[in-house]
Coordinates of C-alpha atoms and ligand atoms in Angstrom, one line a residue:
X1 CA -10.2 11.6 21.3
X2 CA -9.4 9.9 17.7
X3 CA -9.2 6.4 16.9
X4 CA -9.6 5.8 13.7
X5 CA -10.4 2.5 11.8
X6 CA -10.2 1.6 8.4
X7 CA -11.9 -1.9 7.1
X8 CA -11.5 -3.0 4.2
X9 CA -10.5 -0.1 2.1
X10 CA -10.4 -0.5 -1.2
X11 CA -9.6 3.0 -3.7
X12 CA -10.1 2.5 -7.8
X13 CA -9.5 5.0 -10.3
X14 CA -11.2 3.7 -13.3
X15 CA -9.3 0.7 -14.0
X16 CA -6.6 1.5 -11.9
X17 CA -6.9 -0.4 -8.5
X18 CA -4.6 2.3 -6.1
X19 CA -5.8 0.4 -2.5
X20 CA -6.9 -3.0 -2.3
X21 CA -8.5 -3.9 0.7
X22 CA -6.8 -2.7 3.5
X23 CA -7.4 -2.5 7.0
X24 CA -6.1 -1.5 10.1
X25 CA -6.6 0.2 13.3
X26 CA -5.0 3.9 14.3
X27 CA -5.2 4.0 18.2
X28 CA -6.1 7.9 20.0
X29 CA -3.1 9.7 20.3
X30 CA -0.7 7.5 18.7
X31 CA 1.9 8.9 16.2
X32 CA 1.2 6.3 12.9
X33 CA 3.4 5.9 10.3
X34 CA 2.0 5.0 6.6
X35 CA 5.5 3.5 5.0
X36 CA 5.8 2.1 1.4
X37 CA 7.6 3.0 -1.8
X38 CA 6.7 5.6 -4.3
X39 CA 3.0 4.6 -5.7
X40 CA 2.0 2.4 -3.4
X41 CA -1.1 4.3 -2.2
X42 CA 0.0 6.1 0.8
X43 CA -1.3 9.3 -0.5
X44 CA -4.8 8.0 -1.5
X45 CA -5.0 6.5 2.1
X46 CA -4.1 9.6 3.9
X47 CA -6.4 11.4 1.5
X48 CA -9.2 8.8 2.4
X49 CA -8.9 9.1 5.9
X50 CA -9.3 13.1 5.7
X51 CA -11.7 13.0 3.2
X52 CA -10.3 14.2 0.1
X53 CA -11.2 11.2 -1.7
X54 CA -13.9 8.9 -1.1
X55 CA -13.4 4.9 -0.7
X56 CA -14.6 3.2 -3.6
X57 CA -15.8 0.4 -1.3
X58 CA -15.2 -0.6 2.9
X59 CA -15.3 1.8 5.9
X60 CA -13.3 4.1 7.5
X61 CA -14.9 5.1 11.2
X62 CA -13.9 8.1 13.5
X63 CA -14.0 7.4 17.2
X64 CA -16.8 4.7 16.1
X65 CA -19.2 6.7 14.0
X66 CA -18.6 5.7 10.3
X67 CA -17.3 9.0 8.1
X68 CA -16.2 7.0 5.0
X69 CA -18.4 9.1 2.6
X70 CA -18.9 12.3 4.3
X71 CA -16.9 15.6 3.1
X72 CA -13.5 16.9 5.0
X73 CA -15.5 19.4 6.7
X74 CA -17.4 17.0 8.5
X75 CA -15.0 14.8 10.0
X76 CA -12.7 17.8 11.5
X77 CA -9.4 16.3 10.4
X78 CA -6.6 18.7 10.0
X79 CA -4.3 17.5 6.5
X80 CA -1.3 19.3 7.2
X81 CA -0.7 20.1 3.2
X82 CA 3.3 20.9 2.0
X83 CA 4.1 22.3 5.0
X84 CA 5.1 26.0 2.7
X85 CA 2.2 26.4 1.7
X86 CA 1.4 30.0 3.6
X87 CA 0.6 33.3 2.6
X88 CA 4.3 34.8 2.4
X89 CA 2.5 38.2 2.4
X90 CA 1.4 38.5 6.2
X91 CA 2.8 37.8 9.2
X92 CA 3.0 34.8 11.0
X93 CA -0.2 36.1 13.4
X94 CA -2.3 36.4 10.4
X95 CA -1.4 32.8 8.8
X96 CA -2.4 31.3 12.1
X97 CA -5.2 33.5 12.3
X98 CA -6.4 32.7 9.2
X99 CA -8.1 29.7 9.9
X100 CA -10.0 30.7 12.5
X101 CA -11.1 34.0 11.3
X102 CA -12.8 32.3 8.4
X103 CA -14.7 29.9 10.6
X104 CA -16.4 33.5 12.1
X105 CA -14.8 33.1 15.7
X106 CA -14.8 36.5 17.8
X107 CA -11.5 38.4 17.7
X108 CA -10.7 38.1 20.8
X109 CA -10.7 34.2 20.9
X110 CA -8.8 34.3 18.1
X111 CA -6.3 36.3 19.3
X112 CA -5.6 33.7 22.6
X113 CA -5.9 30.6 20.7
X114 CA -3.1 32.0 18.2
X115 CA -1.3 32.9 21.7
X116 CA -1.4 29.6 22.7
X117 CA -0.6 28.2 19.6
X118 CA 2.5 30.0 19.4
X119 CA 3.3 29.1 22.9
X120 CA 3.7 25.3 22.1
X121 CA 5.8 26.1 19.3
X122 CA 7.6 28.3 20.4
X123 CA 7.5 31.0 17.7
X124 CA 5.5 34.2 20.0
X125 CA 8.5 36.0 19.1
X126 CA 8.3 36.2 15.4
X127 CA 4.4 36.6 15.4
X128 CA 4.6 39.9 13.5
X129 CA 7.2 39.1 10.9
X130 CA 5.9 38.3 7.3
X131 CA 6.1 34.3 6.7
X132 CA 8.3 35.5 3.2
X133 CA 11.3 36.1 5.0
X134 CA 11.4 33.2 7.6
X135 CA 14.0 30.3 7.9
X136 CA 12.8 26.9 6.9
X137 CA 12.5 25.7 10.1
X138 CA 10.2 28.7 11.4
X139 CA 7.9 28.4 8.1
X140 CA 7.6 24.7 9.1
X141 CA 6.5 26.0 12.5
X142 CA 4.1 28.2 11.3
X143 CA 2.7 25.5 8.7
X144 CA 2.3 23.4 11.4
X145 CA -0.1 25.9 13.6
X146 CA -1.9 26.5 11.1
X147 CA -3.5 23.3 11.1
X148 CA -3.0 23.2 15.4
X149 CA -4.9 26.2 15.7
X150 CA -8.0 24.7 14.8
X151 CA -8.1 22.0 17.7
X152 CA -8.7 19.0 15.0
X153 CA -9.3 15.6 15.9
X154 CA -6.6 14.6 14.2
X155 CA -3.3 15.2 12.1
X156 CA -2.8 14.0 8.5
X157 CA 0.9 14.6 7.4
X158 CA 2.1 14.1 3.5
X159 CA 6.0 13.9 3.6
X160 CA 6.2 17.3 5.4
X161 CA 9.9 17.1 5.7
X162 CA 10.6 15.8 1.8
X163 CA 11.7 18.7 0.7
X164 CA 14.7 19.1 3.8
X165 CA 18.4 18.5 3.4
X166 CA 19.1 15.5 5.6
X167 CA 20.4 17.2 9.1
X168 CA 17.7 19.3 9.1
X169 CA 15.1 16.4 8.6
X170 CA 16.4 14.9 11.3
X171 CA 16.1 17.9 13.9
X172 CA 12.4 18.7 12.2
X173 CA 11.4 15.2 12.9
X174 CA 12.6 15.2 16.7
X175 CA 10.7 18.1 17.0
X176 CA 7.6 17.2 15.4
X177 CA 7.9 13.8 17.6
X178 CA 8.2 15.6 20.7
X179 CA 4.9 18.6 19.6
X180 CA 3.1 15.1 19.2
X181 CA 4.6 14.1 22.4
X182 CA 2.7 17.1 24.4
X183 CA -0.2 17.3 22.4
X184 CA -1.0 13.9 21.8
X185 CA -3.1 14.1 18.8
X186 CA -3.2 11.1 16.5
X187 CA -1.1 11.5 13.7
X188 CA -0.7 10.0 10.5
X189 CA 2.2 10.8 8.7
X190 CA 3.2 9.6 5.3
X191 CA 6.9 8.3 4.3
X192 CA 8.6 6.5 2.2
X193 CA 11.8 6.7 4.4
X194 CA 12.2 3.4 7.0
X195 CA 14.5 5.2 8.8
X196 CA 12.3 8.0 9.2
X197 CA 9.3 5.5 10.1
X198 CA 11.4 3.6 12.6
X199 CA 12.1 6.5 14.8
X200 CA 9.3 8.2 14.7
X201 CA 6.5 5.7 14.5
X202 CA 4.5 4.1 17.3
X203 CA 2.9 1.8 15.0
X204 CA 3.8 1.2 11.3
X205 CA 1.2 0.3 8.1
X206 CA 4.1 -0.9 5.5
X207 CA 2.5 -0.8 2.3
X208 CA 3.2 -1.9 -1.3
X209 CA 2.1 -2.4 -4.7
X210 CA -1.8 -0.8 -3.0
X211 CA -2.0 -3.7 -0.3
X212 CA -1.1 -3.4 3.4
X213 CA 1.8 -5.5 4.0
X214 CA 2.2 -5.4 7.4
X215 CA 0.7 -3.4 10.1
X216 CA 2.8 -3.2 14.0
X217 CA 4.9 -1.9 15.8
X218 CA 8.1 -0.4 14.6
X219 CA 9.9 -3.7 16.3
X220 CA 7.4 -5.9 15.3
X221 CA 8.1 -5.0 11.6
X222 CA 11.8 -5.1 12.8
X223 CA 12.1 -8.7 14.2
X224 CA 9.4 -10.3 12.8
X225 CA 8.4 -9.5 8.9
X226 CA 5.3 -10.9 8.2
X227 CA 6.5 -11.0 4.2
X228 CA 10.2 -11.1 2.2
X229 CA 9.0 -7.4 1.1
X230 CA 8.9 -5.5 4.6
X231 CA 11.9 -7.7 5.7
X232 CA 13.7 -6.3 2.6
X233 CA 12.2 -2.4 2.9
X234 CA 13.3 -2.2 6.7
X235 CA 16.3 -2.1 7.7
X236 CA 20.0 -0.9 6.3
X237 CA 22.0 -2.9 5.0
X238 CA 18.5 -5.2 3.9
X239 CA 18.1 -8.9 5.1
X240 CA 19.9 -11.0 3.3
X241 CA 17.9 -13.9 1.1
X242 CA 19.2 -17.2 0.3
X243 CA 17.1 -19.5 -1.8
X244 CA 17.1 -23.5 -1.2
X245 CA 14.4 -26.1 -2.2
X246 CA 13.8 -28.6 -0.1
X247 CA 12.6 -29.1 3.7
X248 CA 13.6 -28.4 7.4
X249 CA 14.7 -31.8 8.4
X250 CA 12.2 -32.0 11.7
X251 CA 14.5 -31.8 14.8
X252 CA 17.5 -31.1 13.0
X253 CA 18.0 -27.5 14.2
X254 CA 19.7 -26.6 10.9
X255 CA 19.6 -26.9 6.9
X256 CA 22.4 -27.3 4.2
X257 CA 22.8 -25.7 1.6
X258 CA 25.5 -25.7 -1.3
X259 CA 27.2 -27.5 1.8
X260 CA 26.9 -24.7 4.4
X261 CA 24.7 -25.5 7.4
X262 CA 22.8 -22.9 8.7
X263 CA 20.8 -23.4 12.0
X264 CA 17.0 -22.3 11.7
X265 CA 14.9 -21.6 14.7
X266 CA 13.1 -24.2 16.6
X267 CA 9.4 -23.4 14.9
X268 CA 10.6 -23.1 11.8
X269 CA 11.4 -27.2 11.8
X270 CA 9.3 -29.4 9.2
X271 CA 8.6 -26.7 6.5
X272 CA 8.9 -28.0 3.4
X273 CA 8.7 -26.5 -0.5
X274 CA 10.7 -23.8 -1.9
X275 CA 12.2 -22.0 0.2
X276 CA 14.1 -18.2 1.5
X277 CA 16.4 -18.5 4.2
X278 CA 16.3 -14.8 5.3
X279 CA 19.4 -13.5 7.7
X280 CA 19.9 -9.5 8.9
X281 CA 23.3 -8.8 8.5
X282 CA 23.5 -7.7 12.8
X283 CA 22.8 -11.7 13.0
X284 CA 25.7 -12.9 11.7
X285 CA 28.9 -13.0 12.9
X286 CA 32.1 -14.3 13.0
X287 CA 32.9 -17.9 14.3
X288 CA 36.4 -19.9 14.0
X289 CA 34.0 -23.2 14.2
X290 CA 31.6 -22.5 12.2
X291 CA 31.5 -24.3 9.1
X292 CA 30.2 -21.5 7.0
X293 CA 32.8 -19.6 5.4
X294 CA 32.7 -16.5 3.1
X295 CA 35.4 -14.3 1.2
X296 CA 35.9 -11.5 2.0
X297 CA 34.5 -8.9 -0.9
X298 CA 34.3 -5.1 0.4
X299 CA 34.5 -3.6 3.9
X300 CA 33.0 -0.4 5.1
X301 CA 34.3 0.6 8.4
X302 CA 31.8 2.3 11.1
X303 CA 33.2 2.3 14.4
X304 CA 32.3 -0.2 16.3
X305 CA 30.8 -2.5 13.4
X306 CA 31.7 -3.1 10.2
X307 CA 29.9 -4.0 7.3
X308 CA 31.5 -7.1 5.3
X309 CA 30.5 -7.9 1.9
X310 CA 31.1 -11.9 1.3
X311 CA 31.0 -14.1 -1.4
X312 CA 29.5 -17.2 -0.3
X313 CA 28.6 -20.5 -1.8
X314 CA 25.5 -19.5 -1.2
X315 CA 25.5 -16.1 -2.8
X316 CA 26.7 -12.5 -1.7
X317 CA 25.9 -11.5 1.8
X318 CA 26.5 -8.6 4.1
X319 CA 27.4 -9.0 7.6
X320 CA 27.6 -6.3 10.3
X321 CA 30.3 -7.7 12.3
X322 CA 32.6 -6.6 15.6
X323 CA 35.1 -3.9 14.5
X324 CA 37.3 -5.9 16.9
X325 CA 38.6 -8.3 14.4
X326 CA 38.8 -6.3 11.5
X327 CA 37.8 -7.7 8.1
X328 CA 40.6 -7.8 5.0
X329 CA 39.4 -7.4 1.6
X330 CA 40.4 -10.9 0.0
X331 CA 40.9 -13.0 3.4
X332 CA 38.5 -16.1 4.1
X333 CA 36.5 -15.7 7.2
X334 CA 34.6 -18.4 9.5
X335 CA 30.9 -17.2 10.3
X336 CA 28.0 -18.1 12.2
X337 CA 24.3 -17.2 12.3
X338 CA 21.9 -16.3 15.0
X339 CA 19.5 -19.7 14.7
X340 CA 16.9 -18.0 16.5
X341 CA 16.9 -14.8 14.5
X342 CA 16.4 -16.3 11.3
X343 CA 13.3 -16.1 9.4
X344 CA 12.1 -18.7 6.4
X345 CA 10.0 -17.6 3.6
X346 CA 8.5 -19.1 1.2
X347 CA 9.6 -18.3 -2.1
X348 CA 5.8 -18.2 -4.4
X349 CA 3.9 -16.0 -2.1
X350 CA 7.0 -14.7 -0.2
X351 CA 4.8 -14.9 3.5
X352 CA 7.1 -15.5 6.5
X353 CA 6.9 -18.8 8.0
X354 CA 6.0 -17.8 11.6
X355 CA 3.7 -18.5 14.2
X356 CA 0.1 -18.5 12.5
X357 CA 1.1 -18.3 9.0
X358 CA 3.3 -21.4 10.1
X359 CA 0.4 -24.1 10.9
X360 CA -1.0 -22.9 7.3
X361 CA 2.6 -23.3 5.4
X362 CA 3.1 -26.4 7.2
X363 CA -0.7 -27.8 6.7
X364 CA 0.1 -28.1 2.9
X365 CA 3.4 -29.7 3.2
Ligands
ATP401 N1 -6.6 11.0 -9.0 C1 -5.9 9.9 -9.5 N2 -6.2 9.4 -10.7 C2 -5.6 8.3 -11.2 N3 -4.6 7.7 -10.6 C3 -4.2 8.1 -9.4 C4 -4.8 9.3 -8.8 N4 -4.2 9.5 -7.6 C5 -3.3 8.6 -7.5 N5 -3.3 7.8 -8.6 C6 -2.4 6.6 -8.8 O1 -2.5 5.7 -7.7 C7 -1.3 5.2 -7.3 C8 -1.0 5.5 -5.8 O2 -0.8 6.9 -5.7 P1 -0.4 7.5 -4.3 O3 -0.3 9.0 -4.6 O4 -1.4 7.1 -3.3 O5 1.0 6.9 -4.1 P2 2.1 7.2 -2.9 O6 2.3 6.0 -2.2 O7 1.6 8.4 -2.2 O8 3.4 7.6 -3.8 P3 4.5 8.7 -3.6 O9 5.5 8.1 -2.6 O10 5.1 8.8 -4.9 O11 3.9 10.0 -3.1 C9 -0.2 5.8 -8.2 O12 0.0 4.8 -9.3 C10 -0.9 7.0 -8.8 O13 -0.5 7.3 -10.1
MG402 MG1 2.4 10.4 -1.9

């Protein structure tokens, strides 16, 4: 059992604010994803939670009992470090037994736990080779038990697979999803890849600039961004923004701009003040009635989409359209947008206008 909650989490390093107060809730056995660019304070969370640094003010609580200011060794949370960092000089029984030799457990018990260990990972055939002359995948293996072989509470995971050529990140990360699958531990794991966070996540912290954005699940994020950062961080090609100022006509179903209308979602009606129409390019698509027309800039063909960059009065945009019709580089096309897929921001403090936050928007207006 590990659920761990963090309220209110705030991290300084002399001046230096690295988390401002964050919170959110990491439910037993669910693989968590800490997302955010480079600096944001994903490390100094993860670091936080396991207890390598101390919050400079709120509470972090394990299964209920508050451990915000008690050492690592307390709180029995395994921080899987750069997943190479072994002793290349024994073999891989003796990095897994490592651990557990040091905590004075009899040999015997050390010996079936390492067993095990190797069992779920499926590496009892190379326990006697030295770690030195392994394969990559293997010494991620190996990393990995180390910090299994323990029995922690919980899993803290820094970028393990940063250092991987692409294919290879892809098959580490399958298989790390489906260990997690058959252990069920909670695990946090750190990245600043969407992709990455998207597949493997069950629930998603996207952070930026040290403040929690958004905290859901990986669709959540997906469909509904709660600001124009997350909507912009998630997803490939990125939503696309167009700016107007002025106010969604209340029943109108729709907004002009630079003599384009564009249909807006139901809830979205009556908001008022400067504005970001936000579109994903999968919500777009081609329409010989629509009014909205684009030219034709770039194509990039995928199969069974293609992505189309338009100029627009409006701006450039990227659509992800049917392969069916296929898009010429020069030609004017006729588009239309998913109304009901379409998310307003607005443009100072770049918060979606959406359910709650809606009433608030619309309260000033
Ligand atoms: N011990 C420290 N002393 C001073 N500043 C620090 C310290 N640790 C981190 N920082 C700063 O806090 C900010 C957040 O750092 P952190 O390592 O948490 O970011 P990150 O999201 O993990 O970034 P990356 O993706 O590059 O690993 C950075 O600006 C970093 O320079
Ligand atoms: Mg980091």
């Amino acid at each position: 059992m590990a659920k761990i909650e963090i309220k209110n989490v705030r991290k300084e390093f002399g001046d230096f604010v690295a988390v401002r107060e964050s919170s959110f809730t990491i439910e037993d056995g669910e693989f968590f994803m800490l997302l955010g660019p480079s600096g944001c304070g994903k490390t100094t969370t993860l670091r936080m939670i396991a207890g390598l640094e101390l919050p400079t003010s709120g509470e972090i609580y394990l299964d209920g009992e508050e451990i915000s200011q008690k050492p690592p060794s307390q709180r029995d949370i395994a921080f899987v470090f750069q997943m190479f960092a072994l002793y290349p000089h024994l073999n891989v029984r003796k990095n897994l037994s490592y651990p557990l030799v040091s905590q004075g457990m009899p040999r015997a018990q050390v010996k079936s736990k390492v067993a095990e260990v190797a069992g779920i990972l499926g590496i009892e055939d190379i326990l006697n080779r030295p770690v030195g002359g392994l394969s990559g995948g293997d010494r991620q293996r190996v990393a990995l038990g180390r910090a299994i072989v323990r029995d922690p509470k919980a899993f803290m995971m820094d970028e393990p697979l940063g250092a991987l050529d692409a294919e290879f990140r892809e098959h580490m990360a399958e298989e790390l999803r489906a260990l997690h699958d058959r252990m069920n531990a909670t695990t946090v794991y750190v990245t600043h890849d969407q992709l990455e966070a998207m597949q493997m996540g069950d629930k998603i912290v996207v952070m930026n600039n040290a403040v929690v954005e958004q905290f859901g699940t990986p669709q959540e994020i997906y469909d509904k961004p709660a600001t124009m950062f997350v909507a912009d961080f998630i997803g490939s090609p990125s939503m696309n923004f167009l700016g107007f100022d002025g106010k969604v006509a209340e029943g109108a179903g729709a907004i002009e701009l630079n003599g384009q209308t564009i249909g807006v979602p139901r809830q979205m009606q009556g908001a008022a003040g400067e504005l970001v129409f936000g579109v994903r390019p999968e919500h777009i698509g081609f329409s010989d009635s629509g009014g909205y027309r684009g030219k034709v800039l770039a194509t990039e063909y995928l199969g069974t989409t293609q992505i189309v960059t338009l100029d627009t009065p409006n701006g450039e945009l990227k659509a992800r359209l049917d392969s069916a019709q296929l898009a010429t580089v020069g030609e004017t096309v006729g588009l239309g947008f998913e109304a009901s897929k379409v998310t307003l921001f607005d443009k100072a403090s770049g918060q979606a206008l959406r359910s709650e936050l809606n009433h608030e928007v619309l309260a000033h207006g």
